């Protein structure tokens, strides 16, 4: 899939053009890049099926850009991109891409201090040189250092939502190799951790000659072959602005289960299992369980390994040494919620605010997903950059959705919602007069993330006092690798939510995953009800629901803990909806 590669090139072209003071064009490139990035079908497939014409049907992609996409699919590069890159000093690109710096500031630093790399930028910031430049100051120097920290972290760990599709594509390619009997993703990716450092793949091969390693080291997006051997190879994969190491190991049949268990981890979970094996007089390693005489007790299947150790097999999401081993021994593992339990999505945007698709397109996509209900929840007026709705437009949308409710009756229940901003003083962006007309009011913090813990807690607590509020969205406001969660007394907010029967959201957007797994478990333990929502800004995003389900599973949540596993009738009672 070349979507991310092409999006990254368009972003880069936009940055360079902006640097050269070209008007309009940068925005056009960015707009197209955003669309291509969220496309769920491989763009090369779109092109193969319908040529240039199909490409121009992607919003934001005109004839000119479509031709560039074609050029990339055919030749692996875009000439104009190569030309533009030649026009700017090397290294400056890296700086442009730092969040918060951007083309203009990067150019200024280049002119004044000849900074053309992140290393030089970091050094200058540490020496206090940046604060002295006009238009920067101490605050922005501090921010630059923080951004560099985060950028470094970003290089280390990729979002699950980025790494998993890359891994799945590799596995699909490798399945075509000769003699592959089993192939599995292991590691933190299998545990569905929110970010991953590398990708581990295990394969079992039947017969002597397989071309699996040759295929592996010549995948289309290999940047570097770190090592190639008959049993283990390591490569560096580059995809768009990301890169990640991928290890492939060939495992014997009798050891496959033990290896899968071992390489899935996590480390602490494995240490505990090894202790249990030792107590039984055995040895456990990546090849199997062995008795004192060195005879193999188990190894071919993971289930068998766990069974021999005296416990039930458990889903990989639980393997963090957080009580799951004890629970498995006592037959008390939770019955984790599953994707197929989800009956509706309560958080999504349309072209009434900053979404891409129309209300009806969202409804039809939800019907295709087999949902029983959805809630349209566009932004409220304070979200000016997101084209938030003022009272007048809100009332207009209510009329439109009333029509939709009738039109789609029997097919899906459409609920009228709104993602209402919590203002800095804790009041809501709409008066009760408007709120009472909505089926579901959900509330969010989108501003002043740097308030003190006390202020933020007070602000949200006040918002939750409003009797119309049903859901608290993305409760910590973090963006993984980009923005830390705001400081807030979450436990206190959980108490309020529990007492007032307000649900907390597990936001499934791969860069949010908020609540995270730890807080999801905490919420469950405190008796707070949860909803898993996508916060979709296009029909393609609806499929992200899976990521939220994984968070819930890592948080030990069962079907009963998640309100949108309920039928609409039950949901009405649970949230006390007046519909
Ligand atoms: Zn939005
Ligand atoms: Zn939001």
PDB file of C-alpha atoms in Angstrom, residues 326-538:
ATOM      1  CA  UNK A 326      -3.333 -15.655  38.999  1.00  0.00           C
ATOM      2  CA  UNK A 327      -6.711 -15.177  37.329  1.00  0.00           C
ATOM      3  CA  UNK A 328      -5.903 -17.831  34.732  1.00  0.00           C
ATOM      4  CA  UNK A 329      -4.895 -20.335  37.410  1.00  0.00           C
ATOM      5  CA  UNK A 330      -8.124 -19.682  39.318  1.00  0.00           C
ATOM      6  CA  UNK A 331     -10.258 -19.844  36.175  1.00  0.00           C
ATOM      7  CA  UNK A 332     -11.246 -16.227  36.696  1.00  0.00           C
ATOM      8  CA  UNK A 333     -10.095 -14.617  33.476  1.00  0.00           C
ATOM      9  CA  UNK A 334     -12.443 -11.899  32.222  1.00  0.00           C
ATOM     10  CA  UNK A 335     -14.620 -12.668  29.244  1.00  0.00           C
ATOM     11  CA  UNK A 336     -13.228  -9.841  27.125  1.00  0.00           C
ATOM     12  CA  UNK A 337     -15.404  -7.618  24.965  1.00  0.00           C
ATOM     13  CA  UNK A 338     -15.140  -8.303  21.235  1.00  0.00           C
ATOM     14  CA  UNK A 339     -15.495  -6.246  18.099  1.00  0.00           C
ATOM     15  CA  UNK A 340     -18.652  -8.148  17.180  1.00  0.00           C
ATOM     16  CA  UNK A 341     -20.271  -7.006  20.448  1.00  0.00           C
ATOM     17  CA  UNK A 342     -20.297  -3.367  19.336  1.00  0.00           C
ATOM     18  CA  UNK A 343     -23.756  -2.249  18.220  1.00  0.00           C
ATOM     19  CA  UNK A 344     -23.206   1.409  17.416  1.00  0.00           C
ATOM     20  CA  UNK A 345     -20.850   4.374  17.354  1.00  0.00           C
ATOM     21  CA  UNK A 346     -21.704   7.515  19.327  1.00  0.00           C
ATOM     22  CA  UNK A 347     -19.018   9.979  18.233  1.00  0.00           C
ATOM     23  CA  UNK A 348     -18.523  11.113  14.657  1.00  0.00           C
ATOM     24  CA  UNK A 349     -18.214  14.273  12.591  1.00  0.00           C
ATOM     25  CA  UNK A 350     -19.702  15.181   9.238  1.00  0.00           C
ATOM     26  CA  UNK A 351     -19.206  17.995   6.754  1.00  0.00           C
ATOM     27  CA  UNK A 352     -21.332  20.126   9.076  1.00  0.00           C
ATOM     28  CA  UNK A 353     -18.123  20.684  11.060  1.00  0.00           C
ATOM     29  CA  UNK A 354     -14.664  19.268  10.222  1.00  0.00           C
ATOM     30  CA  UNK A 355     -15.679  15.872   8.883  1.00  0.00           C
ATOM     31  CA  UNK A 356     -15.329  14.993   5.223  1.00  0.00           C
ATOM     32  CA  UNK A 357     -18.509  13.055   4.538  1.00  0.00           C
ATOM     33  CA  UNK A 358     -22.155  14.053   4.640  1.00  0.00           C
ATOM     34  CA  UNK A 359     -24.571  12.903   7.342  1.00  0.00           C
ATOM     35  CA  UNK A 360     -26.124  10.460   4.929  1.00  0.00           C
ATOM     36  CA  UNK A 361     -22.790   9.013   3.871  1.00  0.00           C
ATOM     37  CA  UNK A 362     -21.964   8.371   7.521  1.00  0.00           C
ATOM     38  CA  UNK A 363     -25.347   6.732   8.065  1.00  0.00           C
ATOM     39  CA  UNK A 364     -24.906   4.419   5.098  1.00  0.00           C
ATOM     40  CA  UNK A 365     -21.376   3.481   6.128  1.00  0.00           C
ATOM     41  CA  UNK A 366     -22.697   2.621   9.597  1.00  0.00           C
ATOM     42  CA  UNK A 367     -25.457   0.483   8.088  1.00  0.00           C
ATOM     43  CA  UNK A 368     -22.795  -1.356   6.091  1.00  0.00           C
ATOM     44  CA  UNK A 369     -20.930  -2.044   9.301  1.00  0.00           C
ATOM     45  CA  UNK A 370     -24.052  -3.703  10.648  1.00  0.00           C
ATOM     46  CA  UNK A 371     -24.686  -1.127  13.353  1.00  0.00           C
ATOM     47  CA  UNK A 372     -28.006  -0.772  15.097  1.00  0.00           C
ATOM     48  CA  UNK A 373     -27.522   2.940  15.888  1.00  0.00           C
ATOM     49  CA  UNK A 374     -25.196   5.882  15.464  1.00  0.00           C
ATOM     50  CA  UNK A 375     -24.947   9.344  16.899  1.00  0.00           C
ATOM     51  CA  UNK A 376     -23.909  12.330  14.779  1.00  0.00           C
ATOM     52  CA  UNK A 377     -21.815  14.573  17.017  1.00  0.00           C
ATOM     53  CA  UNK A 378     -20.369  17.560  15.206  1.00  0.00           C
ATOM     54  CA  UNK A 379     -18.377  20.272  16.957  1.00  0.00           C
ATOM     55  CA  UNK A 380     -19.960  23.214  18.767  1.00  0.00           C
ATOM     56  CA  UNK A 381     -19.279  26.874  18.032  1.00  0.00           C
ATOM     57  CA  UNK A 382     -16.061  27.419  20.039  1.00  0.00           C
ATOM     58  CA  UNK A 383     -14.271  25.062  17.677  1.00  0.00           C
ATOM     59  CA  UNK A 384     -13.902  27.706  15.018  1.00  0.00           C
ATOM     60  CA  UNK A 385     -11.012  25.998  13.233  1.00  0.00           C
ATOM     61  CA  UNK A 386     -13.130  22.857  13.083  1.00  0.00           C
ATOM     62  CA  UNK A 387     -16.074  24.801  11.640  1.00  0.00           C
ATOM     63  CA  UNK A 388     -18.084  24.267  14.833  1.00  0.00           C
ATOM     64  CA  UNK A 389     -21.822  24.914  14.644  1.00  0.00           C
ATOM     65  CA  UNK A 390     -23.425  27.986  16.207  1.00  0.00           C
ATOM     66  CA  UNK A 391     -26.983  27.825  17.579  1.00  0.00           C
ATOM     67  CA  UNK A 392     -28.533  28.586  14.260  1.00  0.00           C
ATOM     68  CA  UNK A 393     -26.739  25.825  12.390  1.00  0.00           C
ATOM     69  CA  UNK A 394     -27.240  23.416  15.274  1.00  0.00           C
ATOM     70  CA  UNK A 395     -31.002  23.947  15.043  1.00  0.00           C
ATOM     71  CA  UNK A 396     -30.832  23.472  11.301  1.00  0.00           C
ATOM     72  CA  UNK A 397     -28.971  20.201  11.699  1.00  0.00           C
ATOM     73  CA  UNK A 398     -31.573  19.025  14.180  1.00  0.00           C
ATOM     74  CA  UNK A 399     -34.202  19.485  11.463  1.00  0.00           C
ATOM     75  CA  UNK A 400     -32.135  17.570   8.894  1.00  0.00           C
ATOM     76  CA  UNK A 401     -31.459  14.712  11.282  1.00  0.00           C
ATOM     77  CA  UNK A 402     -35.151  14.499  12.168  1.00  0.00           C
ATOM     78  CA  UNK A 403     -35.705  13.808   8.493  1.00  0.00           C
ATOM     79  CA  UNK A 404     -32.932  11.207   8.463  1.00  0.00           C
ATOM     80  CA  UNK A 405     -34.448   9.477  11.473  1.00  0.00           C
ATOM     81  CA  UNK A 406     -37.648   9.008   9.508  1.00  0.00           C
ATOM     82  CA  UNK A 407     -35.933   8.066   6.266  1.00  0.00           C
ATOM     83  CA  UNK A 408     -33.768   5.366   7.832  1.00  0.00           C
ATOM     84  CA  UNK A 409     -36.296   4.050  10.346  1.00  0.00           C
ATOM     85  CA  UNK A 410     -36.124   0.285  10.446  1.00  0.00           C
ATOM     86  CA  UNK A 411     -32.606   0.292   9.034  1.00  0.00           C
ATOM     87  CA  UNK A 412     -30.696   2.143  11.733  1.00  0.00           C
ATOM     88  CA  UNK A 413     -31.489   4.455  14.625  1.00  0.00           C
ATOM     89  CA  UNK A 414     -29.937   7.853  14.051  1.00  0.00           C
ATOM     90  CA  UNK A 415     -29.281   9.872  17.198  1.00  0.00           C
ATOM     91  CA  UNK A 416     -28.767  13.606  17.373  1.00  0.00           C
ATOM     92  CA  UNK A 417     -25.678  14.508  19.303  1.00  0.00           C
ATOM     93  CA  UNK A 418     -23.098  17.219  19.564  1.00  0.00           C
ATOM     94  CA  UNK A 419     -19.508  17.279  20.800  1.00  0.00           C
ATOM     95  CA  UNK A 420     -19.960  20.296  23.025  1.00  0.00           C
ATOM     96  CA  UNK A 421     -16.867  22.197  24.099  1.00  0.00           C
ATOM     97  CA  UNK A 422     -16.169  22.644  27.776  1.00  0.00           C
ATOM     98  CA  UNK A 423     -15.160  26.277  28.028  1.00  0.00           C
ATOM     99  CA  UNK A 424     -12.231  27.331  30.234  1.00  0.00           C
ATOM    100  CA  UNK A 425     -14.574  28.249  33.103  1.00  0.00           C
ATOM    101  CA  UNK A 426     -16.317  24.877  32.923  1.00  0.00           C
ATOM    102  CA  UNK A 427     -19.482  26.183  31.337  1.00  0.00           C
ATOM    103  CA  UNK A 428     -20.743  24.548  28.159  1.00  0.00           C
ATOM    104  CA  UNK A 429     -20.663  25.950  24.670  1.00  0.00           C
ATOM    105  CA  UNK A 430     -24.474  25.803  24.324  1.00  0.00           C
ATOM    106  CA  UNK A 431     -27.260  26.846  26.684  1.00  0.00           C
ATOM    107  CA  UNK A 432     -29.645  24.224  28.089  1.00  0.00           C
ATOM    108  CA  UNK A 433     -32.267  25.462  25.622  1.00  0.00           C
ATOM    109  CA  UNK A 434     -30.232  23.838  22.861  1.00  0.00           C
ATOM    110  CA  UNK A 435     -28.845  20.920  24.864  1.00  0.00           C
ATOM    111  CA  UNK A 436     -32.291  19.648  25.785  1.00  0.00           C
ATOM    112  CA  UNK A 437     -33.118  19.226  22.093  1.00  0.00           C
ATOM    113  CA  UNK A 438     -30.261  16.733  21.624  1.00  0.00           C
ATOM    114  CA  UNK A 439     -30.483  12.963  22.116  1.00  0.00           C
ATOM    115  CA  UNK A 440     -26.926  12.662  23.453  1.00  0.00           C
ATOM    116  CA  UNK A 441     -24.778  15.507  24.735  1.00  0.00           C
ATOM    117  CA  UNK A 442     -21.098  14.629  24.920  1.00  0.00           C
ATOM    118  CA  UNK A 443     -18.511  17.067  26.204  1.00  0.00           C
ATOM    119  CA  UNK A 444     -14.835  17.687  25.476  1.00  0.00           C
ATOM    120  CA  UNK A 445     -11.875  19.831  26.404  1.00  0.00           C
ATOM    121  CA  UNK A 446     -10.195  21.245  23.289  1.00  0.00           C
ATOM    122  CA  UNK A 447      -8.388  24.290  24.691  1.00  0.00           C
ATOM    123  CA  UNK A 448      -6.026  25.501  27.433  1.00  0.00           C
ATOM    124  CA  UNK A 449      -4.410  22.125  27.876  1.00  0.00           C
ATOM    125  CA  UNK A 450      -1.717  23.608  30.081  1.00  0.00           C
ATOM    126  CA  UNK A 451      -3.966  24.621  32.998  1.00  0.00           C
ATOM    127  CA  UNK A 452      -3.050  23.436  36.474  1.00  0.00           C
ATOM    128  CA  UNK A 453      -4.409  20.113  37.685  1.00  0.00           C
ATOM    129  CA  UNK A 454      -6.754  21.885  40.063  1.00  0.00           C
ATOM    130  CA  UNK A 455      -8.135  24.219  37.417  1.00  0.00           C
ATOM    131  CA  UNK A 456      -8.645  21.459  34.882  1.00  0.00           C
ATOM    132  CA  UNK A 457     -10.347  19.178  37.398  1.00  0.00           C
ATOM    133  CA  UNK A 458     -12.678  21.975  38.497  1.00  0.00           C
ATOM    134  CA  UNK A 459     -13.408  22.909  34.906  1.00  0.00           C
ATOM    135  CA  UNK A 460     -14.449  19.404  33.852  1.00  0.00           C
ATOM    136  CA  UNK A 461     -16.264  18.660  37.108  1.00  0.00           C
ATOM    137  CA  UNK A 462     -18.377  21.756  36.593  1.00  0.00           C
ATOM    138  CA  UNK A 463     -19.250  20.672  33.063  1.00  0.00           C
ATOM    139  CA  UNK A 464     -20.331  17.261  34.359  1.00  0.00           C
ATOM    140  CA  UNK A 465     -22.824  18.954  36.671  1.00  0.00           C
ATOM    141  CA  UNK A 466     -25.000  19.849  33.704  1.00  0.00           C
ATOM    142  CA  UNK A 467     -27.923  17.433  33.755  1.00  0.00           C
ATOM    143  CA  UNK A 468     -27.928  16.946  29.976  1.00  0.00           C
ATOM    144  CA  UNK A 469     -24.365  15.612  29.755  1.00  0.00           C
ATOM    145  CA  UNK A 470     -24.162  11.892  28.941  1.00  0.00           C
ATOM    146  CA  UNK A 471     -20.579  11.246  27.820  1.00  0.00           C
ATOM    147  CA  UNK A 472     -17.156  12.674  28.635  1.00  0.00           C
ATOM    148  CA  UNK A 473     -15.056  12.436  25.452  1.00  0.00           C
ATOM    149  CA  UNK A 474     -11.321  11.693  25.264  1.00  0.00           C
ATOM    150  CA  UNK A 475     -10.977  12.344  29.007  1.00  0.00           C
ATOM    151  CA  UNK A 476      -7.228  13.124  29.137  1.00  0.00           C
ATOM    152  CA  UNK A 477      -6.800  15.000  25.844  1.00  0.00           C
ATOM    153  CA  UNK A 478      -3.547  13.321  24.873  1.00  0.00           C
ATOM    154  CA  UNK A 479      -2.265  12.774  21.344  1.00  0.00           C
ATOM    155  CA  UNK A 480       0.203   9.896  21.440  1.00  0.00           C
ATOM    156  CA  UNK A 481       3.772  11.046  20.615  1.00  0.00           C
ATOM    157  CA  UNK A 482       2.495  14.579  20.100  1.00  0.00           C
ATOM    158  CA  UNK A 483       0.733  15.973  23.136  1.00  0.00           C
ATOM    159  CA  UNK A 484       0.941  14.801  26.721  1.00  0.00           C
ATOM    160  CA  UNK A 485      -2.347  14.287  28.590  1.00  0.00           C
ATOM    161  CA  UNK A 486      -3.458  17.384  30.466  1.00  0.00           C
ATOM    162  CA  UNK A 487      -3.109  17.256  34.215  1.00  0.00           C
ATOM    163  CA  UNK A 488      -6.359  16.282  35.845  1.00  0.00           C
ATOM    164  CA  UNK A 489      -7.634  14.308  38.842  1.00  0.00           C
ATOM    165  CA  UNK A 490      -9.127  11.549  36.775  1.00  0.00           C
ATOM    166  CA  UNK A 491     -10.134   9.433  39.740  1.00  0.00           C
ATOM    167  CA  UNK A 492     -12.249  12.272  41.057  1.00  0.00           C
ATOM    168  CA  UNK A 493     -13.892  12.698  37.653  1.00  0.00           C
ATOM    169  CA  UNK A 494     -14.553   8.967  37.569  1.00  0.00           C
ATOM    170  CA  UNK A 495     -16.421   9.199  40.851  1.00  0.00           C
ATOM    171  CA  UNK A 496     -18.589  11.977  39.430  1.00  0.00           C
ATOM    172  CA  UNK A 497     -19.268  10.031  36.239  1.00  0.00           C
ATOM    173  CA  UNK A 498     -20.193   6.914  38.178  1.00  0.00           C
ATOM    174  CA  UNK A 499     -22.541   8.800  40.500  1.00  0.00           C
ATOM    175  CA  UNK A 500     -24.187  10.805  37.745  1.00  0.00           C
ATOM    176  CA  UNK A 501     -24.374   7.884  35.317  1.00  0.00           C
ATOM    177  CA  UNK A 502     -22.198   9.657  32.764  1.00  0.00           C
ATOM    178  CA  UNK A 503     -20.192   7.394  30.486  1.00  0.00           C
ATOM    179  CA  UNK A 504     -16.513   7.903  29.797  1.00  0.00           C
ATOM    180  CA  UNK A 505     -15.239   7.440  26.295  1.00  0.00           C
ATOM    181  CA  UNK A 506     -12.533   5.149  25.023  1.00  0.00           C
ATOM    182  CA  UNK A 507     -11.683   7.157  21.932  1.00  0.00           C
ATOM    183  CA  UNK A 508     -10.560   4.717  19.218  1.00  0.00           C
ATOM    184  CA  UNK A 509      -8.663   7.135  17.048  1.00  0.00           C
ATOM    185  CA  UNK A 510      -5.194   5.495  16.873  1.00  0.00           C
ATOM    186  CA  UNK A 511      -3.418   8.679  17.901  1.00  0.00           C
ATOM    187  CA  UNK A 512      -5.735   9.204  20.891  1.00  0.00           C
ATOM    188  CA  UNK A 513      -6.708   5.879  22.482  1.00  0.00           C
ATOM    189  CA  UNK A 514      -8.083   7.894  25.370  1.00  0.00           C
ATOM    190  CA  UNK A 515      -8.962   6.575  27.972  1.00  0.00           C
ATOM    191  CA  UNK A 516      -5.942   4.319  27.715  1.00  0.00           C
ATOM    192  CA  UNK A 517      -5.836   0.672  28.853  1.00  0.00           C
ATOM    193  CA  UNK A 518      -4.802   1.444  32.429  1.00  0.00           C
ATOM    194  CA  UNK A 519      -7.536   4.015  32.983  1.00  0.00           C
ATOM    195  CA  UNK A 520     -10.099   1.815  31.254  1.00  0.00           C
ATOM    196  CA  UNK A 521      -9.390  -0.863  33.838  1.00  0.00           C
ATOM    197  CA  UNK A 522      -9.542   1.684  36.629  1.00  0.00           C
ATOM    198  CA  UNK A 523     -12.901   2.925  35.347  1.00  0.00           C
ATOM    199  CA  UNK A 524     -14.238  -0.620  35.229  1.00  0.00           C
ATOM    200  CA  UNK A 525     -13.086  -1.259  38.789  1.00  0.00           C
ATOM    201  CA  UNK A 526     -14.727   1.945  39.957  1.00  0.00           C
ATOM    202  CA  UNK A 527     -18.003   1.035  38.278  1.00  0.00           C
ATOM    203  CA  UNK A 528     -17.859   3.752  35.632  1.00  0.00           C
ATOM    204  CA  UNK A 529     -19.592   2.815  32.400  1.00  0.00           C
ATOM    205  CA  UNK A 530     -17.615   3.175  29.187  1.00  0.00           C
ATOM    206  CA  UNK A 531     -18.436   3.746  25.525  1.00  0.00           C
ATOM    207  CA  UNK A 532     -16.066   2.887  22.682  1.00  0.00           C
ATOM    208  CA  UNK A 533     -16.291   5.559  19.974  1.00  0.00           C
ATOM    209  CA  UNK A 534     -14.306   6.392  16.859  1.00  0.00           C
ATOM    210  CA  UNK A 535     -14.493  10.204  16.690  1.00  0.00           C
ATOM    211  CA  UNK A 536     -14.612   9.600  12.933  1.00  0.00           C
ATOM    212  CA  UNK A 537     -13.978  12.494  10.602  1.00  0.00           C
ATOM    213  CA  UNK A 538     -14.693  10.370   7.506  1.00  0.00           C
TER     214      UNK A 538
END
